[in-house]
PDB file of C-alpha atoms in Angstrom:
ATOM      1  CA  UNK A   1       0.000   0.000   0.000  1.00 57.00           C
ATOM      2  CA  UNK A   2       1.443   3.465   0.010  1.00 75.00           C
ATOM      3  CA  UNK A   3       1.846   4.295   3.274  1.00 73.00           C
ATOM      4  CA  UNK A   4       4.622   1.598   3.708  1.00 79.00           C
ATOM      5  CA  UNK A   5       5.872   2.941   0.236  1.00 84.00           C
ATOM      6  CA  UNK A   6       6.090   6.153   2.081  1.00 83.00           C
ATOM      7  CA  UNK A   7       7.420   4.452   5.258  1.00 82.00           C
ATOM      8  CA  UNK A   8      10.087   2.553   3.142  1.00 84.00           C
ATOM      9  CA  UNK A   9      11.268   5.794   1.661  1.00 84.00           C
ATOM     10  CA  UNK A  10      11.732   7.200   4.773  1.00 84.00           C
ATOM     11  CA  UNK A  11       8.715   9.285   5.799  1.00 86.00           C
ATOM     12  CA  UNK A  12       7.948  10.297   9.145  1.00 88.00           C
ATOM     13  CA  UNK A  13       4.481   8.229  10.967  1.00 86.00           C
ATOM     14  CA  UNK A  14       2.918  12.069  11.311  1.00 89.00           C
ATOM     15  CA  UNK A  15       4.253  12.856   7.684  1.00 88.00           C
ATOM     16  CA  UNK A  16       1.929  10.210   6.260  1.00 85.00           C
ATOM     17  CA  UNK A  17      -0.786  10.767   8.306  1.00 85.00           C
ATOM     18  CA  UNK A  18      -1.081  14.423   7.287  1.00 88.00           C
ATOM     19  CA  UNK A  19      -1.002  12.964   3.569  1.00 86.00           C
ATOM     20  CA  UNK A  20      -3.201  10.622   3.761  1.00 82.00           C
ATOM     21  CA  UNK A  21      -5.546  12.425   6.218  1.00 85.00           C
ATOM     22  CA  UNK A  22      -5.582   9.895   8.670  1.00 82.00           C
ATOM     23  CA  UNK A  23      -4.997   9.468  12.475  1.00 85.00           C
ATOM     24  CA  UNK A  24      -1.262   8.715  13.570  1.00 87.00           C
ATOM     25  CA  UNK A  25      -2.736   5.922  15.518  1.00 86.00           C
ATOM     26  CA  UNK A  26      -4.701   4.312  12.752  1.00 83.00           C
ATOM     27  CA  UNK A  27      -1.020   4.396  10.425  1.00 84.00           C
ATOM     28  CA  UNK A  28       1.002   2.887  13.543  1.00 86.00           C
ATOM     29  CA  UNK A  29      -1.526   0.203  13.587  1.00 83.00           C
ATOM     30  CA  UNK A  30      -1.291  -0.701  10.396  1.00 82.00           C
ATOM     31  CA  UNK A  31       2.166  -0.812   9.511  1.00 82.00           C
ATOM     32  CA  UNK A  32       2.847  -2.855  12.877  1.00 82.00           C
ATOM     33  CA  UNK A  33      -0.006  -5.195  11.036  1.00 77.00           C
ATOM     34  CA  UNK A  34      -2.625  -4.566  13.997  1.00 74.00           C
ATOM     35  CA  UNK A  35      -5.036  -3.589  11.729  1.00 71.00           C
ATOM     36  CA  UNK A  36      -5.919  -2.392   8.129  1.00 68.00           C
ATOM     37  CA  UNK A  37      -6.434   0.695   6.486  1.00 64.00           C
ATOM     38  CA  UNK A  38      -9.938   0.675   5.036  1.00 63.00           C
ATOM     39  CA  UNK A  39     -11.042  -2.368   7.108  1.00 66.00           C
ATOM     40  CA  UNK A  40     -13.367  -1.849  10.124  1.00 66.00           C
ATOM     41  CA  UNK A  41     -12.639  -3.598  13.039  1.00 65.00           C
ATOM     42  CA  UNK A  42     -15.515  -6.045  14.383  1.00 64.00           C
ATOM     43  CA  UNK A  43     -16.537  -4.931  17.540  1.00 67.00           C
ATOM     44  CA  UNK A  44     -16.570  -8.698  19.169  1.00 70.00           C
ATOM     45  CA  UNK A  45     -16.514 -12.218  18.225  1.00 80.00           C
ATOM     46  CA  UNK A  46     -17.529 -13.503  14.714  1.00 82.00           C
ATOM     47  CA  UNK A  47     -20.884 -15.114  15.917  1.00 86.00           C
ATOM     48  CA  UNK A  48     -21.732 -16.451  12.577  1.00 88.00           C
ATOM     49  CA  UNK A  49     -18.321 -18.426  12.018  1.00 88.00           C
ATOM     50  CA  UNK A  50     -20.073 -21.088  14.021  1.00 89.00           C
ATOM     51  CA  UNK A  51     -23.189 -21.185  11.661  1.00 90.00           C
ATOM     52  CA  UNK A  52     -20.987 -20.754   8.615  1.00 90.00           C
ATOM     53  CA  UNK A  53     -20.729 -24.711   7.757  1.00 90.00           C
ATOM     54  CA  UNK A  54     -24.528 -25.118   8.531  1.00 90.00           C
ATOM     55  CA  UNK A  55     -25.406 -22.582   6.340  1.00 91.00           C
ATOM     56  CA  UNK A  56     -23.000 -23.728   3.780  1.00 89.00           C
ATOM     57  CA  UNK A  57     -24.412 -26.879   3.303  1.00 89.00           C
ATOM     58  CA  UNK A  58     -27.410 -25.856   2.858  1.00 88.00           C
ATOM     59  CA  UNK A  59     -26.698 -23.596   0.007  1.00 88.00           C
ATOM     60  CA  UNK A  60     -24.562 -26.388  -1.647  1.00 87.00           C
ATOM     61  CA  UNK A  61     -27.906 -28.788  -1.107  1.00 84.00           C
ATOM     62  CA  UNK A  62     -30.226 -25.836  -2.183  1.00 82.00           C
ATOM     63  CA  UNK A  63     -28.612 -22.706  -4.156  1.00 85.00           C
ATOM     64  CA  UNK A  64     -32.161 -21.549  -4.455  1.00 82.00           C
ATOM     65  CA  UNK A  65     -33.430 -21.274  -0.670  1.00 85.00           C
ATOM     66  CA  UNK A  66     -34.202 -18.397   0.626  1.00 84.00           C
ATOM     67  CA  UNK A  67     -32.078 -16.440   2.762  1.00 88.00           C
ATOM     68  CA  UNK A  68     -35.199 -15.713   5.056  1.00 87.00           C
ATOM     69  CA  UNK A  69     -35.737 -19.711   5.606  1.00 86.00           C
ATOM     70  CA  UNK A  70     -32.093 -19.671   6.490  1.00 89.00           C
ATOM     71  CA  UNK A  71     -32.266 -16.953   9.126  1.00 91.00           C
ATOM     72  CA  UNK A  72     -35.334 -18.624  10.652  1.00 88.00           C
ATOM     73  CA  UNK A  73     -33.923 -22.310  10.696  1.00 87.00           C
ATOM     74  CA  UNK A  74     -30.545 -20.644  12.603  1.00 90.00           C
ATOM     75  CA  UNK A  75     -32.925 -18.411  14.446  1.00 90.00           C
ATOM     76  CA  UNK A  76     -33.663 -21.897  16.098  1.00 88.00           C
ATOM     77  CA  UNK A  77     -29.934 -22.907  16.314  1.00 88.00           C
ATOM     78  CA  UNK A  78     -29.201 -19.740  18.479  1.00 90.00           C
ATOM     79  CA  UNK A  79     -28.384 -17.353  16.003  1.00 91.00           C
ATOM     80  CA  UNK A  80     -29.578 -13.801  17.717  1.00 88.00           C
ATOM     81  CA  UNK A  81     -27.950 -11.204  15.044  1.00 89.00           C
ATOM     82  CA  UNK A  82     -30.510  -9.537  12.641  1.00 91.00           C
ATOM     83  CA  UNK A  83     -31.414 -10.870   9.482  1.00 92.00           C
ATOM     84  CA  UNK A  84     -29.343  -7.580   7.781  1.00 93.00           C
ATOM     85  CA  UNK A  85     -26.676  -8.864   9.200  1.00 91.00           C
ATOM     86  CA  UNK A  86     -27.332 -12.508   8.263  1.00 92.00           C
ATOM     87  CA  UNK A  87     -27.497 -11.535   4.905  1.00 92.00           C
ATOM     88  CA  UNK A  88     -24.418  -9.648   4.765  1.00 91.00           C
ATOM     89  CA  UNK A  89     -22.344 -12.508   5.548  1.00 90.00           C
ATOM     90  CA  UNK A  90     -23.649 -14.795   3.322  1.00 92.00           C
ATOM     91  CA  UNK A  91     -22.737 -12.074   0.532  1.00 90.00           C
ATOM     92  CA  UNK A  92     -19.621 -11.582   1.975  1.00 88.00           C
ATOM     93  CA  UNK A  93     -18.153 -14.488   2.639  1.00 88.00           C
ATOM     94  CA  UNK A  94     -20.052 -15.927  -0.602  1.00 89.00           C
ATOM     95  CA  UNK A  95     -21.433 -18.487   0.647  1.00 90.00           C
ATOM     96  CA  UNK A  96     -24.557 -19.075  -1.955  1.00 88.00           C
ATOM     97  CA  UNK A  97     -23.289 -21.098  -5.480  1.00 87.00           C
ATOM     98  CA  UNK A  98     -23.193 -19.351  -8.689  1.00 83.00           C
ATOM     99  CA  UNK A  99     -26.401 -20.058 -10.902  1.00 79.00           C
ATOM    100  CA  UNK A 100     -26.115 -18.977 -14.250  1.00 76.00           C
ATOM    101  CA  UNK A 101     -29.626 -19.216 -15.199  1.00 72.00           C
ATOM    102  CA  UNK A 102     -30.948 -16.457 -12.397  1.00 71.00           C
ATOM    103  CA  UNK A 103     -27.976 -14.227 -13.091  1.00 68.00           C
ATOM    104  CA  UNK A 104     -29.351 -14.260 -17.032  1.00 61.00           C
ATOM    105  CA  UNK A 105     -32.956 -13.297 -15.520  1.00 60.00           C
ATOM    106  CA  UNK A 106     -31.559 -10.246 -12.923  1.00 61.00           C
ATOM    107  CA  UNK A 107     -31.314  -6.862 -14.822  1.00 60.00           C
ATOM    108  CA  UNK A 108     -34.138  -7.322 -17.254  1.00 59.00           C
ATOM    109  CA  UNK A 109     -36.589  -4.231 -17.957  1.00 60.00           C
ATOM    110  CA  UNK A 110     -39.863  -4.603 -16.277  1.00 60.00           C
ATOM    111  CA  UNK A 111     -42.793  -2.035 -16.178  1.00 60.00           C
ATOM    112  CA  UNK A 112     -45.492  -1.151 -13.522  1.00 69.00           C
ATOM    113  CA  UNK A 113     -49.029  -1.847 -14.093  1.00 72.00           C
ATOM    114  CA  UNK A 114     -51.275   0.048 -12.233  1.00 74.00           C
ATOM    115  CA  UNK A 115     -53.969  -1.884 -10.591  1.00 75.00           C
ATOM    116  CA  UNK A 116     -57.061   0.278  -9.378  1.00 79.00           C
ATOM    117  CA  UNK A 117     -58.166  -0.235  -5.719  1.00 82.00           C
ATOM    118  CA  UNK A 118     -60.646  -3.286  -5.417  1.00 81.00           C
ATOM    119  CA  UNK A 119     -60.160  -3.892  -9.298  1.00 87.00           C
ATOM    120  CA  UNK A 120     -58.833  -7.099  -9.808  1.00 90.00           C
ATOM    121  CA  UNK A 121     -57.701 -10.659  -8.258  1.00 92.00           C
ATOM    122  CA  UNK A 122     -55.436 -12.959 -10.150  1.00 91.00           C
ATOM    123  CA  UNK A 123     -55.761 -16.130  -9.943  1.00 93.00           C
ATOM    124  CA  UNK A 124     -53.429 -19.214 -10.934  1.00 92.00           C
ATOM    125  CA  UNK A 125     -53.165 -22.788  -9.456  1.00 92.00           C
ATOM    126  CA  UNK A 126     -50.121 -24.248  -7.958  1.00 91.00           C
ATOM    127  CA  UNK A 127     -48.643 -27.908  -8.065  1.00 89.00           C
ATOM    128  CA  UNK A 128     -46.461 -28.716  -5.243  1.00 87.00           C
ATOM    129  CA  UNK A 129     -44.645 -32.143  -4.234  1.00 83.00           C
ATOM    130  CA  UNK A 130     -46.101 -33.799  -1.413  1.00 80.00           C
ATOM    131  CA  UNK A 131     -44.640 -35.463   1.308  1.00 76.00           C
ATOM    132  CA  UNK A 132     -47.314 -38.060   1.093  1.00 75.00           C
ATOM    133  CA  UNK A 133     -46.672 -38.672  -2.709  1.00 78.00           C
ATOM    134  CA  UNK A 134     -48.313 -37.132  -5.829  1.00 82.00           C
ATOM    135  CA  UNK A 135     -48.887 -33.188  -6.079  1.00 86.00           C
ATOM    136  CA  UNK A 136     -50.635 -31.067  -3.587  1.00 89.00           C
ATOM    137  CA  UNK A 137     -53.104 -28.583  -5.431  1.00 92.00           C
ATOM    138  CA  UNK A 138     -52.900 -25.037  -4.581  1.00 92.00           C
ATOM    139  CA  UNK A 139     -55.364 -21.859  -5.532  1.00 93.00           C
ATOM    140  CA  UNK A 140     -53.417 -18.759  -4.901  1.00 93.00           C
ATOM    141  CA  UNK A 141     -55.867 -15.745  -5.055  1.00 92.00           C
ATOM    142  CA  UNK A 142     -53.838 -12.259  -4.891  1.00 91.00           C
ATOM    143  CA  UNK A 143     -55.321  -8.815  -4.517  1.00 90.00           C
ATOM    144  CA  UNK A 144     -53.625  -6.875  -7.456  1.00 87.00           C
ATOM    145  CA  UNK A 145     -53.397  -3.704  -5.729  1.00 85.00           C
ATOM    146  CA  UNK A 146     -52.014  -4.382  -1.487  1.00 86.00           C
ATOM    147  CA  UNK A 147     -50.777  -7.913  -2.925  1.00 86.00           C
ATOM    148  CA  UNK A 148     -52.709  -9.650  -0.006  1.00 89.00           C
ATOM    149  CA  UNK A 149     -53.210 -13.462  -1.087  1.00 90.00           C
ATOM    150  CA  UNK A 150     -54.981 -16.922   0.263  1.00 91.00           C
ATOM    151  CA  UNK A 151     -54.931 -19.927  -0.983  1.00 91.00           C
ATOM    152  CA  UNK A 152     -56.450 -22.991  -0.612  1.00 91.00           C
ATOM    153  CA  UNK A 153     -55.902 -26.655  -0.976  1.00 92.00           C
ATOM    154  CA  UNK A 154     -58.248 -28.661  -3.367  1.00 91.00           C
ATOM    155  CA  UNK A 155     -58.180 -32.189  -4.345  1.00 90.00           C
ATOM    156  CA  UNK A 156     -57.945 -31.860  -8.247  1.00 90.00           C
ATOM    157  CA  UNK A 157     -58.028 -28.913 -10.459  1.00 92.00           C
ATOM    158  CA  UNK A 158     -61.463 -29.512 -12.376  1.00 92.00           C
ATOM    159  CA  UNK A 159     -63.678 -26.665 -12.601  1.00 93.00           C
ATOM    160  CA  UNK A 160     -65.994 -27.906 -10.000  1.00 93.00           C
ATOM    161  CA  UNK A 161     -62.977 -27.858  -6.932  1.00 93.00           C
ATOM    162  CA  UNK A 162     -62.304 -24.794  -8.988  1.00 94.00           C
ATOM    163  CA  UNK A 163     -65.256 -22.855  -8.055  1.00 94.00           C
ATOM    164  CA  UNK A 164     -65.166 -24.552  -4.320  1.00 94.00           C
ATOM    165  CA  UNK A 165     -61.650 -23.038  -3.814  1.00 94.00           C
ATOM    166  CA  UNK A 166     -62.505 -19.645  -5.288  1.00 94.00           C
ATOM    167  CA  UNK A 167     -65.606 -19.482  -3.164  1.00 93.00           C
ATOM    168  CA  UNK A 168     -62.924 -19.967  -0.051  1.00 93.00           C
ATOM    169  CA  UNK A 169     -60.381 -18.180  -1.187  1.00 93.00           C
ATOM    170  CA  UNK A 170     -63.003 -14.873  -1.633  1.00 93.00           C
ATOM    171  CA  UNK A 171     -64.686 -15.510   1.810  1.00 92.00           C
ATOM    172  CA  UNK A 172     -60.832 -15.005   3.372  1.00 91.00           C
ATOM    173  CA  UNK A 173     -59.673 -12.649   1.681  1.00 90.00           C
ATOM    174  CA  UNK A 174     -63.258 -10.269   3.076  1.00 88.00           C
ATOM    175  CA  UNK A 175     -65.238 -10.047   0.110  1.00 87.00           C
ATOM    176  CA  UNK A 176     -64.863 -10.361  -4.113  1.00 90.00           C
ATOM    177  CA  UNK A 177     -63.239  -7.590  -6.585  1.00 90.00           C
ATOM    178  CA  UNK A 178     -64.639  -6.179  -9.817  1.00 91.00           C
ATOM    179  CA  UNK A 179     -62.235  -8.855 -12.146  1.00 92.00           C
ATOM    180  CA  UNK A 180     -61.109 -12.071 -12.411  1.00 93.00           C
ATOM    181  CA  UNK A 181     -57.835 -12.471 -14.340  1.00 91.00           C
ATOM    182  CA  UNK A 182     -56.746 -15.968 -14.898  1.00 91.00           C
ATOM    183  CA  UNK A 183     -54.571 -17.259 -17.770  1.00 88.00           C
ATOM    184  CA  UNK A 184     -55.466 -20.097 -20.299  1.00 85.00           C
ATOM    185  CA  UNK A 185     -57.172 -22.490 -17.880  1.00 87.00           C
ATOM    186  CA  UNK A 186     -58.738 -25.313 -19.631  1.00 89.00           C
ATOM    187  CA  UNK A 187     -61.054 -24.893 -17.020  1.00 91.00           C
ATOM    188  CA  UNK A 188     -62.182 -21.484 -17.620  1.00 91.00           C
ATOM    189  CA  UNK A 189     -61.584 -21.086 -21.257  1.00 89.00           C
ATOM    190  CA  UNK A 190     -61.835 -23.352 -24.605  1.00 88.00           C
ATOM    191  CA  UNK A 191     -58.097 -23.861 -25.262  1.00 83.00           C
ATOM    192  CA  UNK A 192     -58.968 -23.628 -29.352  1.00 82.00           C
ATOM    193  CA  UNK A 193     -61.109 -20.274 -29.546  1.00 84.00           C
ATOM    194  CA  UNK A 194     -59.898 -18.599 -25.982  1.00 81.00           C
ATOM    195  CA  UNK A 195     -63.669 -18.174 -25.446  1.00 89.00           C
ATOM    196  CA  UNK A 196     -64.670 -18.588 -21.611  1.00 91.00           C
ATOM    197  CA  UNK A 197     -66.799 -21.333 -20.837  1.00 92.00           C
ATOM    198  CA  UNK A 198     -70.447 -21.494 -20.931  1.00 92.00           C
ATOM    199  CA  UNK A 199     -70.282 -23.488 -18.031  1.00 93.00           C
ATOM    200  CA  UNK A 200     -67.889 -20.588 -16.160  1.00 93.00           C
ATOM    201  CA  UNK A 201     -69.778 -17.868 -17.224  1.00 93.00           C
ATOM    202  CA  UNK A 202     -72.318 -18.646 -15.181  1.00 93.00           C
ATOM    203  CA  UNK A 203     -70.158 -18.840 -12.326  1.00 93.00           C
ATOM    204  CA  UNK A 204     -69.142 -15.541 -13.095  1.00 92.00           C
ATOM    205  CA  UNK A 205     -72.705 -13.690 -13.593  1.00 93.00           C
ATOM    206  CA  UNK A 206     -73.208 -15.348 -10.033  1.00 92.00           C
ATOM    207  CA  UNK A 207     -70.796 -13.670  -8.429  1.00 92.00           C
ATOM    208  CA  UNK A 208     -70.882 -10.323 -10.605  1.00 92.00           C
ATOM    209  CA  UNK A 209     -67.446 -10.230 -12.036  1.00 93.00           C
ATOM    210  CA  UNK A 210     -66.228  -9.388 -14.976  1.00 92.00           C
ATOM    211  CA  UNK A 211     -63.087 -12.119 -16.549  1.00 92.00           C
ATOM    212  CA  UNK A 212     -59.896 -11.197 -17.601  1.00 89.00           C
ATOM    213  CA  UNK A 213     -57.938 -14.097 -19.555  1.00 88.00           C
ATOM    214  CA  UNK A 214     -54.201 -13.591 -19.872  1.00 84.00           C
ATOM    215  CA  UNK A 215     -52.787 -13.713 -23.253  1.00 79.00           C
ATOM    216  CA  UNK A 216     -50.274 -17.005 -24.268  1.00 73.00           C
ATOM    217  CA  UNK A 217     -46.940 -15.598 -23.318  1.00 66.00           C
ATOM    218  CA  UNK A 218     -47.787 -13.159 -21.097  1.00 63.00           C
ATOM    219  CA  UNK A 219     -47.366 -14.615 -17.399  1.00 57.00           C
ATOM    220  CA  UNK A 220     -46.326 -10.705 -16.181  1.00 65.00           C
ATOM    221  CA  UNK A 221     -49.711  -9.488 -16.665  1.00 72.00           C
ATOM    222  CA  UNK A 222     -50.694 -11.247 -13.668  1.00 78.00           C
ATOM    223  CA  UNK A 223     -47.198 -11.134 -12.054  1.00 80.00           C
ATOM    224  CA  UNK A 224     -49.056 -10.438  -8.475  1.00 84.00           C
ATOM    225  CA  UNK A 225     -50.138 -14.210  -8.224  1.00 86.00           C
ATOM    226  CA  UNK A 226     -47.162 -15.226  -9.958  1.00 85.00           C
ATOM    227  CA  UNK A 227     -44.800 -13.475  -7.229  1.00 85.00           C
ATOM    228  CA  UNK A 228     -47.652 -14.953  -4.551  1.00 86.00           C
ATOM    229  CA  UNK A 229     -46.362 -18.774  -6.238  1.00 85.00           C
ATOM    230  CA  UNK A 230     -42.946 -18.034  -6.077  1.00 85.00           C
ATOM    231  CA  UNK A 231     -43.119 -17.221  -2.363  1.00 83.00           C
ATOM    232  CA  UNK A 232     -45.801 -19.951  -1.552  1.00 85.00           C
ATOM    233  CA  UNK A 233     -43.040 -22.429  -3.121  1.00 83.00           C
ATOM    234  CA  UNK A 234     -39.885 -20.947  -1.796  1.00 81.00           C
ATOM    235  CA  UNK A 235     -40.532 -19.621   1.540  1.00 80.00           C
ATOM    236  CA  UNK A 236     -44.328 -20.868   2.914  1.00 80.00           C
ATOM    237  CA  UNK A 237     -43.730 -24.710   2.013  1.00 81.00           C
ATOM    238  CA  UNK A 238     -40.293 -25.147   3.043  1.00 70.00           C
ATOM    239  CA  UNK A 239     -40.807 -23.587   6.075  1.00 63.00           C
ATOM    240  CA  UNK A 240     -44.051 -25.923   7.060  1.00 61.00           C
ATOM    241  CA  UNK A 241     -42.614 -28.783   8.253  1.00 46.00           C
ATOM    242  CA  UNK A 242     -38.325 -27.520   8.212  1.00 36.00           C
ATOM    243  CA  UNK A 243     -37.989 -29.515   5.153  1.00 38.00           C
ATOM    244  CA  UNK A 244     -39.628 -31.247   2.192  1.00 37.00           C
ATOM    245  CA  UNK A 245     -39.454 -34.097   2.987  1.00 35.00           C
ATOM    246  CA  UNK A 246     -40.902 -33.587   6.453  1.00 34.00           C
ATOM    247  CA  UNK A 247     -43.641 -31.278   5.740  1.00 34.00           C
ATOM    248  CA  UNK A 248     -47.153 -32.666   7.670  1.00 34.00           C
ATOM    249  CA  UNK A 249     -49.795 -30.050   6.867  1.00 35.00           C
ATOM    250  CA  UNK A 250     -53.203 -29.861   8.653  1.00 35.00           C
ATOM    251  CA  UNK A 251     -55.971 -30.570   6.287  1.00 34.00           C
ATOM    252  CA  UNK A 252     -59.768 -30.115   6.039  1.00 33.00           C
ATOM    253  CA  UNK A 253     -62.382 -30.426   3.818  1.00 33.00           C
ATOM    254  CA  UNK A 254     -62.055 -26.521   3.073  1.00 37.00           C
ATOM    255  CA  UNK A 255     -58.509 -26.718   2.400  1.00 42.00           C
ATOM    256  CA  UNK A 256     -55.641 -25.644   4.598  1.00 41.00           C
ATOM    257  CA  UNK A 257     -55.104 -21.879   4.610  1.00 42.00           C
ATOM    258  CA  UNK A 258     -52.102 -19.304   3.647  1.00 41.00           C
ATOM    259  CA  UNK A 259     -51.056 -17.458   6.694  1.00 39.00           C
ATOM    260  CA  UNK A 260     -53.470 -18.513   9.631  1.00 40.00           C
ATOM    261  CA  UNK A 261     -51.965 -20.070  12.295  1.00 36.00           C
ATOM    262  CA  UNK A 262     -48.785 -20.731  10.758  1.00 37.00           C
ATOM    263  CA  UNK A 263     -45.136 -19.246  12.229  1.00 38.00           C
ATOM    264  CA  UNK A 264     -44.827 -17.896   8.509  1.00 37.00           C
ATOM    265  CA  UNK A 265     -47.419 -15.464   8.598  1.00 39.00           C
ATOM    266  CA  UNK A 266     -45.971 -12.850  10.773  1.00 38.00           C
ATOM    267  CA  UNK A 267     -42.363 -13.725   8.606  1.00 34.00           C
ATOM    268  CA  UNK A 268     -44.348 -13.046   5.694  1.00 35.00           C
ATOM    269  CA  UNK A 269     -45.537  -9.415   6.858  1.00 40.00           C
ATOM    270  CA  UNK A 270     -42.327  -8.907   8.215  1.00 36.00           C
ATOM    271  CA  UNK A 271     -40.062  -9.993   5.177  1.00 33.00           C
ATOM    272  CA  UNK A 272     -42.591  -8.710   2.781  1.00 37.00           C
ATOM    273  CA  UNK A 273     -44.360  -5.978   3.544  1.00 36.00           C
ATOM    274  CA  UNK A 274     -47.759  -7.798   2.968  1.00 33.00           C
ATOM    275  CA  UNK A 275     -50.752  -5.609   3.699  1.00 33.00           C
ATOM    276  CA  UNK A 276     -53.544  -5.861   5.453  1.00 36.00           C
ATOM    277  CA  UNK A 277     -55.974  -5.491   3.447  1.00 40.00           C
ATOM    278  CA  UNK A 278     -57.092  -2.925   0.951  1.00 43.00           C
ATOM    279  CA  UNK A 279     -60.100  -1.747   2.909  1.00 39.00           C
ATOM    280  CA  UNK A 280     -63.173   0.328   2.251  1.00 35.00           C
ATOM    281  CA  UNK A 281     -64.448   0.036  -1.245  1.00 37.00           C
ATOM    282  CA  UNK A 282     -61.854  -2.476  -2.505  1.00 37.00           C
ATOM    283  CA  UNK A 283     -64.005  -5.170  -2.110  1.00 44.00           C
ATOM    284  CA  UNK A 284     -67.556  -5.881  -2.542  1.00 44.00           C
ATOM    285  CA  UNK A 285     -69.091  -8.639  -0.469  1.00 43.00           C
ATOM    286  CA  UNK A 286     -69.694 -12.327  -2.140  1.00 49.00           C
ATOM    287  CA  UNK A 287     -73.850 -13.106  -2.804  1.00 49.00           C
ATOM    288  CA  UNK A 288     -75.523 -15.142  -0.053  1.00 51.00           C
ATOM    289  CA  UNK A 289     -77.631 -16.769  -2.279  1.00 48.00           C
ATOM    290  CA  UNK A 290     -76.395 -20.621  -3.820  1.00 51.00           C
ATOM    291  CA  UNK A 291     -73.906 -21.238  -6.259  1.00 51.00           C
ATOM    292  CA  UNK A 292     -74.610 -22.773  -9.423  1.00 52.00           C
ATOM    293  CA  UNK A 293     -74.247 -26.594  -9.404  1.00 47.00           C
ATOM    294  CA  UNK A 294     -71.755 -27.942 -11.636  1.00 48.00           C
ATOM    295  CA  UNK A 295     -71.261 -31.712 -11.588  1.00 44.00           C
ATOM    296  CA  UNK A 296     -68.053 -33.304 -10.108  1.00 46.00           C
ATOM    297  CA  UNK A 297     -66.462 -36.322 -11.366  1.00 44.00           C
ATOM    298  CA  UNK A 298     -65.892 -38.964  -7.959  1.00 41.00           C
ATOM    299  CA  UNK A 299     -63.341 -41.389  -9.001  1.00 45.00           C
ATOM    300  CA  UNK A 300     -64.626 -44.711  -8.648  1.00 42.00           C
ATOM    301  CA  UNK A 301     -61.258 -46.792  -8.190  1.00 46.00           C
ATOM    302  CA  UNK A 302     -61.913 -48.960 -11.456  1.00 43.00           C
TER     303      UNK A 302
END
C-alpha cells in the first residue's frame, strides 16, 4: 500500500498521516499489522463463524433457498444477530453457489401496471410435491393492488374444486373484486377459440365479475399471483414442516389456509411488507344466495 511505500522511503508516521488524512494511531496500527487501512474492526466475536458450515451446506444442497428460511432455521440454532446482518455474511463471505440461469434473468426491464383499488384478483393454481406422494393442489388468489393473497388446498383442479376453492379463497380474503384475471385455464376457457366457458360464465354472472384471460406468453400481466407462487413455493412450504421431505400439513375439507396459524405469517408481513388489506371500497361482499351446481367427477377406483 502506500503508506509503507512512504514508510520505506523514509517518511515520518505524522508525515503520512497528514497525507493521507488519517490518524497517527490508525497508520502505527497498520504498519505494525494490527489492523488495516480501510477495514473496520468487528466490535466482538464472529458469531456467525459457528453457523458458517450449517449454512454452507445448505446452500450447496439448495442454491435456491431463501435467505429468510435460512435466518429462521438458525434463528432456532441460536443465532440472535438480525437478518441484515445474516445476509451480509452470506454475501460476503459468498457463501450461496453461482447459478447462471438467475444471473441471465436479474437486470431485465420490467414495467409497472397500475392496478385500481378493489379492481382485480389474479388467480393461478399451484402444483407442489407432497410429502405423502403425488402433487398437492394449490389456488393462490392475490389482490392486485395491497398484494394480499390466500390460498387454498383442493383435491384436483377440475372446474368444480375450482369454483369450491374460489368461493374460499373470496370468503378469506373479506369479500370479491370487480375482475377475475386468470390465464389459459382449460377450465375457464376453450383452449382452441380462448372463449370462456359457458359453463364458467355462469359462475361468473353469479358472483358479478367481470373475466380477464391472460394472453399465451404473457405470465407478467398477472405477475401479483405469480410473485404470490414463487413465495408460496420458496418460503411458505419449506418452512411448514423444516424440510420437504418432512412437511405434515393440517388438512380439512375446506382446504388448509395461507397465513393462519402458521409461524410464517408474521415472517411473511415482516419480510414482505404484505398488507392488510385494501379496505373500504376495494371489495364488494360475495352473494348469499347458492352457487350454481356444476357436476363433479368422484373417481370410482376402477
Amino acid at each position: 500500500m502506500e503508506l509503507h511505500a512512504l514508510r520505506t522511503r523514509g517518511w515520518s508516521i505524522s508525515a503520512i498521516a497528514r497525507h493521507l488524512g488519517r490518524d497517527r494511531k490508525t497508520i502505527r496500527d497498520d504498519l505494525a499489522g494490527k489492523r488495516e487501512l480501510g477495514v473496520r474492526r468487528r466490535p466482538g466475536p464472529d458469531v456467525f463463524e459457528q453457523y458458517q458450515a450449517y449454512v454452507q451446506v445448505r446452500l450447496t444442497d439448495d442454491p435456491h433457498v431463501w435467505a429468510t428460511a435460512l435466518y429462521d432455521e438458525v434463528r432456532k440454532l441460536g443465532y440472535d444477530l438480525s437478518y441484515p446482518s445474516f445476509v451480509r455474511e452470506i454475501r460476503s463471505r459468498r457463501l450461496r453457489p453461482h447459478c447462471e440461469a438467475c444471473a441471465g434473468v436479474s437486470g431485465r426491464p420490467t414495467i409497472e401496471i397500475d392496478h385500481p383499488l378493489g379492481e382485480e384478483i389474479q388467480w393461478d393454481w399451484l402444483k407442489l410435491p407432497a410429502p405423502w406422494g403425488g402433487d398437492a393442489h394449490l389456488l393462490n388468489g392475490t389482490l392486485a393492488h395491497s398484494t394480499k393473497a390466500r390460498g387454498v388446498f383442493a383435491e384436483s383442479e377440475d372446474q368444480a374444486h375450482l369454483v369450491e376453492a374460489i368461493d374460499a379463497v373470496v370468503r378469506r380474503l373479506g369479500g370479491n373484486a370487480r375482475c377475475w384475471r386468470f390465464d389459459r385455464m382449460g377450465t375457464v376457457v376453450d383452449i382452441g377459440t380462448d372463449h370462456v366457458l359457458p359453463s364458467f360464465a355462469a359462475v361468473a354472472k353469479y358472483y358479478g365479475v367481470s373475466l380477464a384471460i391472460c394472453p399465451s406468453r404473457h405470465g407478467n400481466r398477472k405477475g401479483m399471483v405469480e410473485k404470490q407462487n414463487h413465495y408460496s413455493t420458496q418460503r411458505w412450504w419449506r418452512c411448514r414442516g423444516g424440510g420437504q421431505n418432512q412437511i405434515r400439513i393440517p388438512m380439512t375439507a375446506s382446504g388448509a389456509v395461507i397465513g393462519e396459524g402458521t409461524a410464517c405469517a408474521a415472517a411473511a408481513a415482516r419480510t414482505q411488507g404484505r398488507a392488510e388489506g385494501d379496505g373500504g371500497p376495494l371489495r364488494r361482499p360475495g352473494p348469499n344466495v347458492p352457487r350454481p351446481t356444476i357436476a363433479r367427477r368422484i373417481p370410482t377406483g376402477k
